[in-house]
CSV table of C-alpha atoms and ligand atoms in Angstrom, one decimal:
chain,number,residue,atom,x,y,z
A,280,MET,CA,31.4,-16.3,-29.4
A,281,THR,CA,27.8,-17.3,-29.9
A,282,ARG,CA,26.8,-20.5,-28.2
A,283,LEU,CA,25.6,-22.7,-31.0
A,284,SER,CA,23.5,-25.9,-30.6
A,285,HIS,CA,25.3,-29.2,-30.4
A,286,ARG,CA,23.2,-30.2,-33.4
A,287,ILE,CA,24.7,-27.5,-35.7
A,288,ARG,CA,28.2,-27.7,-34.2
A,289,THR,CA,28.5,-31.4,-35.0
A,290,VAL,CA,26.9,-31.4,-38.5
A,291,PRO,CA,29.5,-31.0,-41.4
A,292,ALA,CA,29.1,-28.3,-44.0
A,293,SER,CA,28.1,-29.3,-47.5
A,294,PRO,CA,31.4,-30.4,-49.2
A,295,THR,CA,30.0,-29.8,-52.7
A,296,PHE,CA,29.3,-26.1,-51.9
A,297,ALA,CA,32.8,-25.8,-50.3
A,298,ILE,CA,34.7,-27.1,-53.4
A,299,LYS,CA,32.6,-24.9,-55.7
A,300,ALA,CA,33.5,-21.8,-53.5
A,301,LYS,CA,37.2,-22.8,-53.6
A,302,ALA,CA,37.2,-23.3,-57.4
A,303,GLN,CA,35.4,-19.9,-57.8
A,304,SER,CA,38.0,-18.1,-55.7
A,305,LEU,CA,40.9,-19.6,-57.6
A,306,ALA,CA,39.1,-18.5,-60.9
A,307,ALA,CA,38.6,-15.0,-59.4
A,308,ALA,CA,42.4,-14.9,-58.7
A,309,GLY,CA,43.1,-15.5,-62.4
A,310,HIS,CA,43.6,-19.3,-62.6
A,311,THR,CA,41.8,-21.2,-65.3
A,312,ILE,CA,39.8,-23.9,-63.6
A,313,VAL,CA,37.9,-26.7,-65.2
A,314,ASP,CA,35.0,-27.3,-63.0
A,315,LEU,CA,33.9,-31.0,-62.7
A,316,SER,CA,32.4,-30.4,-59.3
A,317,ALA,CA,29.0,-29.0,-60.2
A,318,GLY,CA,26.0,-31.1,-59.4
A,319,GLU,CA,23.9,-29.3,-61.9
A,320,PRO,CA,23.1,-29.6,-65.6
A,321,ASP,CA,24.6,-27.0,-68.0
A,322,PHE,CA,21.6,-26.9,-70.3
A,323,LEU,CA,18.8,-24.4,-70.1
A,324,PRO,CA,15.3,-25.0,-68.6
A,325,PRO,CA,12.4,-25.3,-71.1
A,326,ILE,CA,11.6,-21.9,-72.4
A,327,GLY,CA,8.0,-22.3,-71.4
A,328,ALA,CA,9.1,-22.4,-67.7
A,329,SER,CA,10.7,-19.0,-67.9
A,330,GLU,CA,7.7,-17.6,-69.8
A,331,ALA,CA,5.3,-19.0,-67.2
A,332,ALA,CA,7.3,-17.3,-64.5
A,333,ILE,CA,7.2,-14.0,-66.3
A,334,ALA,CA,3.4,-14.3,-66.8
A,335,ALA,CA,2.9,-15.2,-63.2
A,336,VAL,CA,4.8,-12.0,-62.1
A,337,ARG,CA,2.7,-10.0,-64.6
A,338,SER,CA,-0.5,-11.5,-63.3
A,339,GLY,CA,0.3,-10.5,-59.7
A,340,ALA,CA,1.5,-13.7,-58.1
A,341,HIS,CA,2.9,-11.9,-55.2
A,342,ARG,CA,1.2,-13.4,-52.2
A,343,TYR,CA,1.8,-16.5,-50.1
A,344,ALA,CA,1.2,-19.8,-51.9
A,345,PRO,CA,-0.7,-22.6,-50.2
A,346,VAL,CA,1.7,-24.4,-47.8
A,347,ALA,CA,1.4,-27.8,-49.6
A,348,GLY,CA,1.7,-26.3,-53.1
A,349,MET,CA,-0.5,-24.8,-55.8
A,350,PRO,CA,-3.4,-27.2,-56.5
A,351,ALA,CA,-2.6,-27.2,-60.2
A,352,LEU,CA,1.0,-28.2,-59.6
A,353,ARG,CA,0.1,-30.9,-57.1
A,354,GLU,CA,-2.4,-32.3,-59.6
A,355,ALA,CA,0.1,-32.1,-62.5
A,356,VAL,CA,2.7,-34.1,-60.4
A,357,ALA,CA,0.1,-36.7,-59.5
A,358,ALA,CA,-1.1,-36.9,-63.1
A,359,MET,CA,2.5,-37.3,-64.3
A,360,TYR,CA,3.1,-40.3,-62.0
A,361,ARG,CA,-0.3,-41.8,-62.9
A,362,ASP,CA,0.2,-41.5,-66.6
A,363,GLN,CA,3.9,-42.4,-66.9
A,364,HIS,CA,4.1,-45.0,-64.2
A,365,GLY,CA,0.6,-46.2,-63.6
A,366,LEU,CA,0.6,-45.2,-59.9
A,367,ARG,CA,-2.7,-44.8,-58.1
A,368,VAL,CA,-1.9,-41.4,-56.6
A,369,SER,CA,-4.0,-38.3,-56.1
A,370,ALA,CA,-3.0,-34.6,-55.7
A,371,SER,CA,-3.6,-34.9,-51.9
A,372,GLN,CA,-0.6,-37.3,-51.8
A,373,VAL,CA,1.7,-34.7,-53.3
A,374,LEU,CA,3.7,-32.0,-51.3
A,375,VAL,CA,5.5,-29.3,-53.2
A,376,THR,CA,8.8,-28.5,-51.5
A,377,HIS,CA,11.8,-26.1,-51.8
A,378,GLY,CA,13.7,-28.5,-54.0
A,379,GLY,CA,14.3,-32.2,-53.4
A,380,LYS,CA,16.5,-31.3,-50.5
A,381,GLN,CA,13.7,-30.0,-48.5
A,382,ALA,CA,11.5,-32.9,-49.2
A,383,LEU,CA,14.2,-35.2,-47.7
A,384,TYR,CA,14.7,-32.8,-44.8
A,385,ASN,CA,10.9,-32.8,-44.1
A,386,LEU,CA,10.9,-36.6,-44.3
A,387,CYS,CA,13.7,-37.0,-41.7
A,388,GLN,CA,11.9,-34.5,-39.4
A,389,THR,CA,8.6,-36.2,-39.8
A,390,LEU,CA,9.6,-39.9,-39.6
A,391,LEU,CA,12.4,-39.9,-37.0
A,392,ASP,CA,12.4,-39.7,-33.3
A,393,PRO,CA,15.8,-39.5,-31.4
A,394,GLY,CA,17.5,-42.9,-31.7
A,395,ASP,CA,15.5,-44.1,-34.6
A,396,GLU,CA,17.5,-45.7,-37.4
A,397,ALA,CA,17.6,-45.0,-41.1
A,398,VAL,CA,19.3,-47.3,-43.5
A,399,VAL,CA,21.4,-45.5,-46.2
A,400,LEU,CA,23.4,-47.1,-49.0
A,401,THR,CA,26.8,-45.6,-49.3
A,402,PRO,CA,28.4,-43.8,-51.2
A,403,ALA,CA,25.5,-41.5,-50.7
A,404,TRP,CA,24.5,-38.0,-51.6
A,405,VAL,CA,26.2,-35.6,-49.1
A,406,SER,CA,23.1,-34.4,-47.2
A,407,TYR,CA,21.4,-37.7,-46.4
A,408,LEU,CA,23.5,-38.4,-43.2
A,409,PRO,CA,23.5,-34.8,-41.9
A,410,GLN,CA,19.7,-34.5,-42.4
A,411,ILE,CA,19.1,-37.8,-40.5
A,412,GLU,CA,21.4,-36.7,-37.7
A,413,LEU,CA,19.8,-33.2,-37.5
A,414,ALA,CA,16.5,-35.1,-36.8
A,415,GLY,CA,18.2,-37.1,-34.0
A,416,GLY,CA,18.2,-40.2,-36.1
A,417,VAL,CA,21.0,-42.8,-36.4
A,418,PRO,CA,22.2,-43.5,-40.0
A,419,VAL,CA,22.9,-47.1,-40.5
A,420,CYS,CA,25.2,-47.2,-43.6
A,421,VAL,CA,25.5,-50.2,-45.9
A,422,PRO,CA,28.6,-49.8,-48.1
A,423,CYS,CA,28.4,-50.7,-51.8
A,424,ASP,CA,31.5,-51.9,-53.5
A,425,PRO,CA,33.1,-50.0,-56.3
A,426,ALA,CA,34.1,-53.3,-57.9
A,427,ALA,CA,30.5,-54.3,-58.1
A,428,GLY,CA,29.5,-51.0,-59.8
A,429,PHE,CA,28.2,-49.8,-56.4
A,430,GLN,CA,25.3,-52.2,-56.6
A,431,PRO,CA,23.9,-52.9,-53.1
A,432,ASP,CA,24.0,-56.4,-51.7
A,433,PRO,CA,20.3,-56.9,-50.7
A,434,GLU,CA,21.3,-59.4,-48.0
A,435,ARG,CA,23.5,-56.8,-46.3
A,436,VAL,CA,20.8,-54.2,-46.6
A,437,ALA,CA,18.2,-56.5,-45.1
A,438,ALA,CA,20.6,-57.4,-42.3
A,439,ALA,CA,21.0,-53.7,-41.4
A,440,MET,CA,17.2,-53.4,-40.8
A,441,THR,CA,15.8,-53.7,-37.3
A,442,GLU,CA,12.6,-52.9,-35.6
A,443,ARG,CA,14.1,-49.4,-35.0
A,444,THR,CA,14.4,-48.8,-38.8
A,445,ARG,CA,12.0,-46.1,-39.8
A,446,PHE,CA,13.1,-45.8,-43.4
A,447,VAL,CA,15.5,-47.1,-46.0
A,448,LEU,CA,16.8,-44.5,-48.5
A,449,LEU,CA,17.3,-45.5,-52.1
A,450,ASN,CA,18.7,-43.4,-54.9
A,451,SER,CA,18.8,-44.7,-58.5
A,452,PRO,CA,20.5,-43.5,-60.6
A,453,ALA,CA,22.7,-42.4,-57.7
A,454,ASN,CA,24.7,-39.4,-56.9
A,455,PRO,CA,27.7,-39.7,-56.7
A,456,THR,CA,28.2,-43.1,-58.4
A,457,GLY,CA,25.8,-42.8,-61.4
A,458,ALA,CA,24.8,-46.4,-60.6
A,459,VAL,CA,21.4,-47.6,-61.7
A,460,ILE,CA,20.3,-50.2,-59.2
A,461,ASP,CA,19.1,-53.5,-60.7
A,462,PRO,CA,15.4,-54.0,-60.2
A,463,GLU,CA,15.9,-57.4,-58.6
A,464,ARG,CA,18.0,-55.9,-55.9
A,465,LEU,CA,15.5,-53.1,-55.4
A,466,ALA,CA,12.7,-55.6,-55.1
A,467,ALA,CA,14.6,-57.6,-52.5
A,468,ILE,CA,15.4,-54.5,-50.5
A,469,ASP,CA,11.7,-53.4,-50.8
A,470,ALA,CA,10.6,-56.8,-49.4
A,471,ALA,CA,13.0,-56.5,-46.5
A,472,ALA,CA,11.7,-53.0,-45.7
A,473,LYS,CA,8.1,-54.3,-45.8
A,474,ARG,CA,9.0,-57.1,-43.4
A,475,VAL,CA,10.2,-54.6,-40.7
A,476,GLY,CA,7.5,-52.0,-41.4
A,477,ALA,CA,10.0,-49.4,-42.7
A,478,VAL,CA,9.1,-46.8,-45.2
A,479,VAL,CA,11.0,-46.8,-48.5
A,480,ILE,CA,12.2,-43.4,-49.6
A,481,SER,CA,13.1,-43.4,-53.2
A,482,ASP,CA,15.1,-40.3,-54.3
A,483,GLU,CA,14.3,-40.3,-58.0
A,484,LEU,CA,15.8,-36.9,-59.0
A,485,TYR,CA,17.9,-38.6,-61.8
A,486,ARG,CA,15.4,-41.2,-62.9
A,487,ALA,CA,15.0,-39.8,-66.4
A,488,ILE,CA,18.8,-39.5,-67.0
A,489,THR,CA,19.8,-43.1,-67.9
A,490,PHE,CA,21.8,-44.6,-70.8
A,491,GLU,CA,22.0,-48.3,-71.2
A,492,SER,CA,19.5,-49.4,-68.6
A,493,GLU,CA,16.3,-47.6,-67.5
A,494,ALA,CA,15.7,-46.7,-63.8
A,495,ILE,CA,12.4,-47.9,-62.5
A,496,CYS,CA,10.0,-45.8,-60.5
A,497,HIS,CA,10.3,-47.6,-57.2
A,498,PRO,CA,6.6,-48.0,-56.2
A,499,THR,CA,5.8,-49.7,-59.4
A,500,LEU,CA,7.5,-52.8,-57.9
A,501,ASP,CA,5.0,-53.5,-55.1
A,502,ASP,CA,3.2,-50.3,-53.9
A,503,PRO,CA,1.4,-48.5,-56.7
A,504,ALA,CA,-0.9,-46.7,-54.3
A,505,LEU,CA,2.1,-45.4,-52.3
A,506,GLU,CA,1.0,-46.8,-48.9
A,507,ARG,CA,4.6,-47.3,-47.6
A,508,THR,CA,6.8,-45.7,-50.3
A,509,VAL,CA,7.7,-42.0,-50.8
A,510,ILE,CA,9.1,-40.7,-54.0
A,511,VAL,CA,11.3,-37.6,-53.9
A,512,ASP,CA,11.7,-35.7,-57.1
A,513,ALA,CA,12.3,-32.1,-58.3
A,514,VAL,CA,12.5,-30.0,-61.4
A,515,SER,CA,16.2,-29.4,-60.6
A,516,LYS,CA,18.0,-32.0,-62.7
A,517,THR,CA,15.8,-33.3,-65.5
A,518,TRP,CA,14.4,-29.8,-66.3
A,519,ALA,CA,17.7,-28.1,-65.4
A,520,MET,CA,16.0,-25.8,-62.9
A,521,THR,CA,18.4,-26.2,-59.9
A,522,GLY,CA,18.1,-22.6,-58.8
A,523,TRP,CA,14.3,-22.4,-58.9
A,524,ARG,CA,14.0,-24.6,-55.8
A,525,VAL,CA,10.9,-26.6,-56.6
A,526,GLY,CA,10.7,-30.2,-55.6
A,527,PHE,CA,8.0,-32.5,-54.6
A,528,MET,CA,7.3,-35.7,-52.7
A,529,LEU,CA,4.6,-38.2,-53.2
A,530,GLY,CA,3.6,-40.7,-50.5
A,531,PRO,CA,0.9,-41.9,-48.0
A,532,LYS,CA,-1.5,-39.0,-47.3
A,533,ASP,CA,-0.9,-39.0,-43.5
A,534,LEU,CA,2.8,-38.6,-44.1
A,535,ILE,CA,2.3,-35.8,-46.7
A,536,ASP,CA,-0.1,-34.0,-44.3
A,537,ALA,CA,2.5,-34.3,-41.5
A,538,ALA,CA,5.3,-33.0,-43.7
A,539,ALA,CA,3.0,-30.1,-44.8
A,540,LYS,CA,2.4,-29.3,-41.1
A,541,LEU,CA,6.1,-29.0,-40.6
A,542,GLN,CA,6.5,-26.9,-43.8
A,543,GLY,CA,3.9,-24.6,-42.4
A,544,HIS,CA,6.2,-23.8,-39.5
A,545,CYS,CA,9.5,-23.4,-41.4
A,546,THR,CA,9.3,-22.3,-45.0
A,547,SER,CA,5.6,-22.0,-45.9
A,548,GLY,CA,4.7,-22.7,-49.5
A,549,VAL,CA,7.1,-22.5,-52.4
A,550,CYS,CA,7.0,-19.1,-54.3
A,551,ARG,CA,4.0,-19.0,-56.7
A,552,ILE,CA,6.2,-17.8,-59.5
A,553,ASN,CA,8.5,-20.7,-59.3
A,554,GLU,CA,5.6,-23.1,-59.0
A,555,ALA,CA,4.1,-21.7,-62.2
A,556,ALA,CA,7.5,-22.3,-63.9
A,557,ALA,CA,7.6,-25.8,-62.6
A,558,LEU,CA,4.1,-26.5,-63.7
A,559,ALA,CA,4.9,-25.3,-67.3
A,560,ALA,CA,8.1,-27.5,-67.2
A,561,LEU,CA,6.2,-30.6,-66.2
A,562,THR,CA,3.2,-30.1,-68.6
A,563,GLY,CA,5.0,-28.6,-71.6
A,564,PRO,CA,6.8,-30.5,-74.4
A,565,GLN,CA,9.3,-33.1,-73.1
A,566,ASP,CA,11.1,-33.6,-76.4
A,567,PHE,CA,14.1,-31.6,-75.2
A,568,LEU,CA,15.2,-34.5,-72.9
A,569,ALA,CA,16.2,-37.2,-75.4
A,570,PRO,CA,18.9,-35.0,-77.1
A,571,VAL,CA,20.1,-33.9,-73.6
A,572,VAL,CA,20.5,-37.5,-72.5
A,573,ALA,CA,22.2,-38.5,-75.7
A,574,GLY,CA,24.6,-35.5,-75.2
A,575,LEU,CA,25.3,-36.6,-71.6
A,576,ARG,CA,26.1,-40.1,-72.8
A,577,ASP,CA,28.7,-38.7,-75.3
A,578,ARG,CA,30.2,-36.7,-72.5
A,579,ARG,CA,30.3,-39.7,-70.1
A,580,ASP,CA,32.0,-41.7,-72.8
A,581,ALA,CA,34.6,-39.0,-73.5
A,582,LEU,CA,35.4,-38.8,-69.8
A,583,VAL,CA,35.5,-42.6,-69.3
A,584,ARG,CA,37.9,-42.9,-72.3
A,585,GLY,CA,40.1,-40.1,-71.0
A,586,LEU,CA,40.3,-41.5,-67.5
A,587,ALA,CA,41.2,-45.0,-68.9
A,588,GLY,CA,44.5,-43.4,-70.0
A,589,ILE,CA,45.4,-42.0,-66.6
A,590,ASP,CA,47.3,-44.3,-64.3
A,591,GLY,CA,46.0,-44.1,-60.7
A,592,ILE,CA,42.4,-43.0,-61.5
A,593,THR,CA,40.3,-46.1,-61.9
A,594,LEU,CA,36.7,-46.6,-62.8
A,595,ASP,CA,35.8,-50.2,-62.1
A,596,VAL,CA,32.4,-50.2,-63.8
A,597,VAL,CA,31.0,-47.6,-66.2
A,598,PRO,CA,27.8,-46.2,-64.6
A,599,SER,CA,24.7,-45.9,-66.7
A,600,GLY,CA,22.8,-42.9,-65.2
A,601,ALA,CA,22.9,-39.4,-63.8
A,602,PHE,CA,25.9,-37.3,-64.8
A,603,TYR,CA,28.6,-38.3,-62.5
A,604,LEU,CA,31.6,-40.7,-62.4
A,605,PHE,CA,33.0,-41.7,-59.0
A,606,PRO,CA,36.4,-43.2,-59.9
A,607,ARG,CA,38.8,-44.7,-57.3
A,608,VAL,CA,41.9,-42.6,-56.7
A,609,ASP,CA,43.4,-44.8,-53.9
A,610,GLU,CA,46.2,-46.0,-56.1
A,611,LEU,CA,47.5,-42.4,-55.8
A,612,PHE,CA,47.7,-42.7,-52.0
A,613,GLY,CA,51.4,-42.6,-50.9
A,614,ARG,CA,52.5,-40.5,-53.9
A,615,ARG,CA,54.0,-37.1,-53.3
A,616,THR,CA,53.2,-33.7,-54.7
A,617,PRO,CA,56.1,-31.5,-56.0
A,618,ASN,CA,56.2,-29.7,-52.6
A,619,GLY,CA,56.5,-33.0,-50.8
A,620,ALA,CA,53.0,-33.5,-49.4
A,621,VAL,CA,52.0,-37.2,-49.3
A,622,LEU,CA,48.5,-38.0,-50.5
A,623,THR,CA,46.6,-40.2,-48.1
A,624,THR,CA,42.9,-39.4,-48.6
A,625,GLY,CA,40.4,-38.5,-51.3
A,626,GLU,CA,40.5,-35.0,-50.0
A,627,ASP,CA,44.3,-34.8,-50.5
A,628,VAL,CA,43.9,-36.1,-54.1
A,629,ALA,CA,41.1,-33.6,-54.9
A,630,ALA,CA,43.2,-30.8,-53.5
A,631,ALA,CA,46.2,-31.9,-55.6
A,632,LEU,CA,44.1,-32.2,-58.8
A,633,LEU,CA,42.8,-28.7,-58.2
A,634,GLU,CA,46.2,-27.2,-57.4
A,635,LEU,CA,48.4,-29.1,-59.9
A,636,GLY,CA,45.8,-29.4,-62.7
A,637,GLY,CA,43.2,-26.7,-62.1
A,638,VAL,CA,40.5,-29.4,-62.1
A,639,ALA,CA,37.8,-29.2,-59.5
A,640,THR,CA,36.4,-32.5,-58.3
A,641,VAL,CA,34.6,-33.4,-55.1
A,642,PRO,CA,36.4,-35.6,-52.6
A,643,GLY,CA,34.6,-38.8,-51.8
A,644,GLU,CA,34.7,-38.4,-48.0
A,645,GLY,CA,31.5,-36.3,-48.0
A,646,PHE,CA,29.8,-39.2,-49.8
A,647,GLY,CA,31.1,-41.8,-47.4
A,648,GLU,CA,33.9,-43.2,-49.6
A,649,GLY,CA,37.3,-41.6,-49.2
A,650,ARG,CA,38.9,-43.8,-51.9
A,651,CYS,CA,37.1,-42.0,-54.7
A,652,VAL,CA,36.4,-38.5,-56.0
A,653,ARG,CA,33.3,-37.3,-57.8
A,654,MET,CA,33.5,-35.9,-61.3
A,655,SER,CA,30.5,-34.3,-62.9
A,656,TYR,CA,30.3,-34.5,-66.7
A,657,ALA,CA,27.4,-32.0,-67.0
A,658,THR,CA,29.8,-29.7,-68.8
A,659,SER,CA,30.9,-29.2,-72.4
A,660,LEU,CA,32.9,-31.8,-74.3
A,661,SER,CA,35.7,-29.3,-74.8
A,662,GLN,CA,35.8,-28.8,-71.0
A,663,ILE,CA,35.9,-32.5,-70.5
A,664,ASN,CA,38.7,-33.0,-73.0
A,665,ASP,CA,40.6,-30.2,-71.3
A,666,ALA,CA,40.0,-31.7,-67.9
A,667,VAL,CA,41.4,-35.1,-69.0
A,668,THR,CA,44.6,-33.4,-70.3
A,669,ARG,CA,45.0,-31.5,-67.1
A,670,LEU,CA,44.2,-34.5,-64.9
A,671,ALA,CA,46.9,-36.5,-66.7
A,672,GLU,CA,49.4,-33.7,-66.3
A,673,ALA,CA,48.5,-33.3,-62.6
A,674,VAL,CA,48.9,-37.1,-61.9
A,675,ALA,CA,52.2,-37.1,-63.8
A,676,GLN,CA,53.6,-34.5,-61.3
A,677,LEU,CA,53.0,-36.9,-58.4
A,678,LYS,CA,56.1,-39.0,-57.4
A,679,GLY,CA,56.6,-42.2,-55.6
B,130,PLP,N1,19.0,-35.9,-54.0
B,130,PLP,C1,20.1,-36.1,-54.7
B,130,PLP,C2,20.5,-37.5,-55.0
B,130,PLP,C3,20.8,-35.0,-55.3
B,130,PLP,O1,21.9,-35.2,-56.0
B,130,PLP,C4,20.4,-33.7,-55.0
B,130,PLP,C5,21.1,-32.5,-55.5
B,130,PLP,O2,22.2,-32.5,-55.9
B,130,PLP,C6,19.2,-33.5,-54.2
B,130,PLP,C7,18.6,-34.6,-53.7
B,130,PLP,C8,18.7,-32.2,-53.9
B,130,PLP,O3,18.0,-31.6,-55.0
B,130,PLP,P1,17.5,-30.1,-55.1
B,130,PLP,O4,18.6,-29.3,-55.7
B,130,PLP,O5,16.2,-30.3,-55.9
B,130,PLP,O6,17.2,-29.7,-53.7
């Protein structure tokens, strides 16, 4: 056996990739699976992005890209935030990364020394805690209540901050809850972070996907020049380019330079072809988005309506962003599957929904809330309707 580092032995694998693999292997074995596990949009990227990539290949974009990103893309990202949100940000404050995930990884490695603390609101995206731990940091979790629509309690968040807090991580709209955090709460958390000198990392990958209430661009609250706030964003969700692996972060120049130094030792710059595609996506027509968001709202409503008819799957508050629902399934705890297994965790429930109903969901444990499962509605209405029927049939098979 290879002797692996303590670091990698103790970090959990990504549960979202694990459930996807399980659903795919069931499908390959001939089962019909309705996949509500995917954390990616089902619509196509803007056509201009694909054309720009082809043009980049034809024009010979085969060499290493600059580590911090192609100058044109860095400038386009800065311009987008200047124009749309009024931030006072220059291209030198932008780092192009391999997806939003690597921006967050870079930030953990760049900001945390062993034992330093990072405040995370839970339920939280599956990689926040592992990334903090891989950097030797200590995640300090502040749970958000399902009954309150997963809105954070700013006083609890402030109480979790100490002089060891290096950053607080915010995500609105959130994965997995879909919650759009109220601006007043964000402002209170921001003020608390400022008091202890902690950086605010605002993961804004879903900012453009909101329904009833808009999500704010965090630094517009009190830091338009990005002196202590970092935005993490990517073309993955809004532009439906998950596989292209282009993300970006905007923040204080010294932090961006430090993260670029790290990137120079691990991944180098993002592929020029993909950066060309991302540039075209950001600077091309944006009118594709409004119908996409309207379509997602219809799908959310269909899934919400469907779940309302299923006893044991409870959505306390309808979320108004991203493309996920995170209903509670704890009322199913204690019930038995037809072969006698007693459900006691979110993982048990997700496994039962997959086995009895052929519906793939992601258990809440990986997000820090085992009473829930995550359902993605970034799939067709017919799939959603099918999922609802199957979920009802699966739950009806549970006894006790
Ligand atoms: N942050 C959140 C909240 C996410 O949901 C995801 C992906 O699901 C990421 C970051 C990572 O994004 P990317 O696919 O661009 O690496």
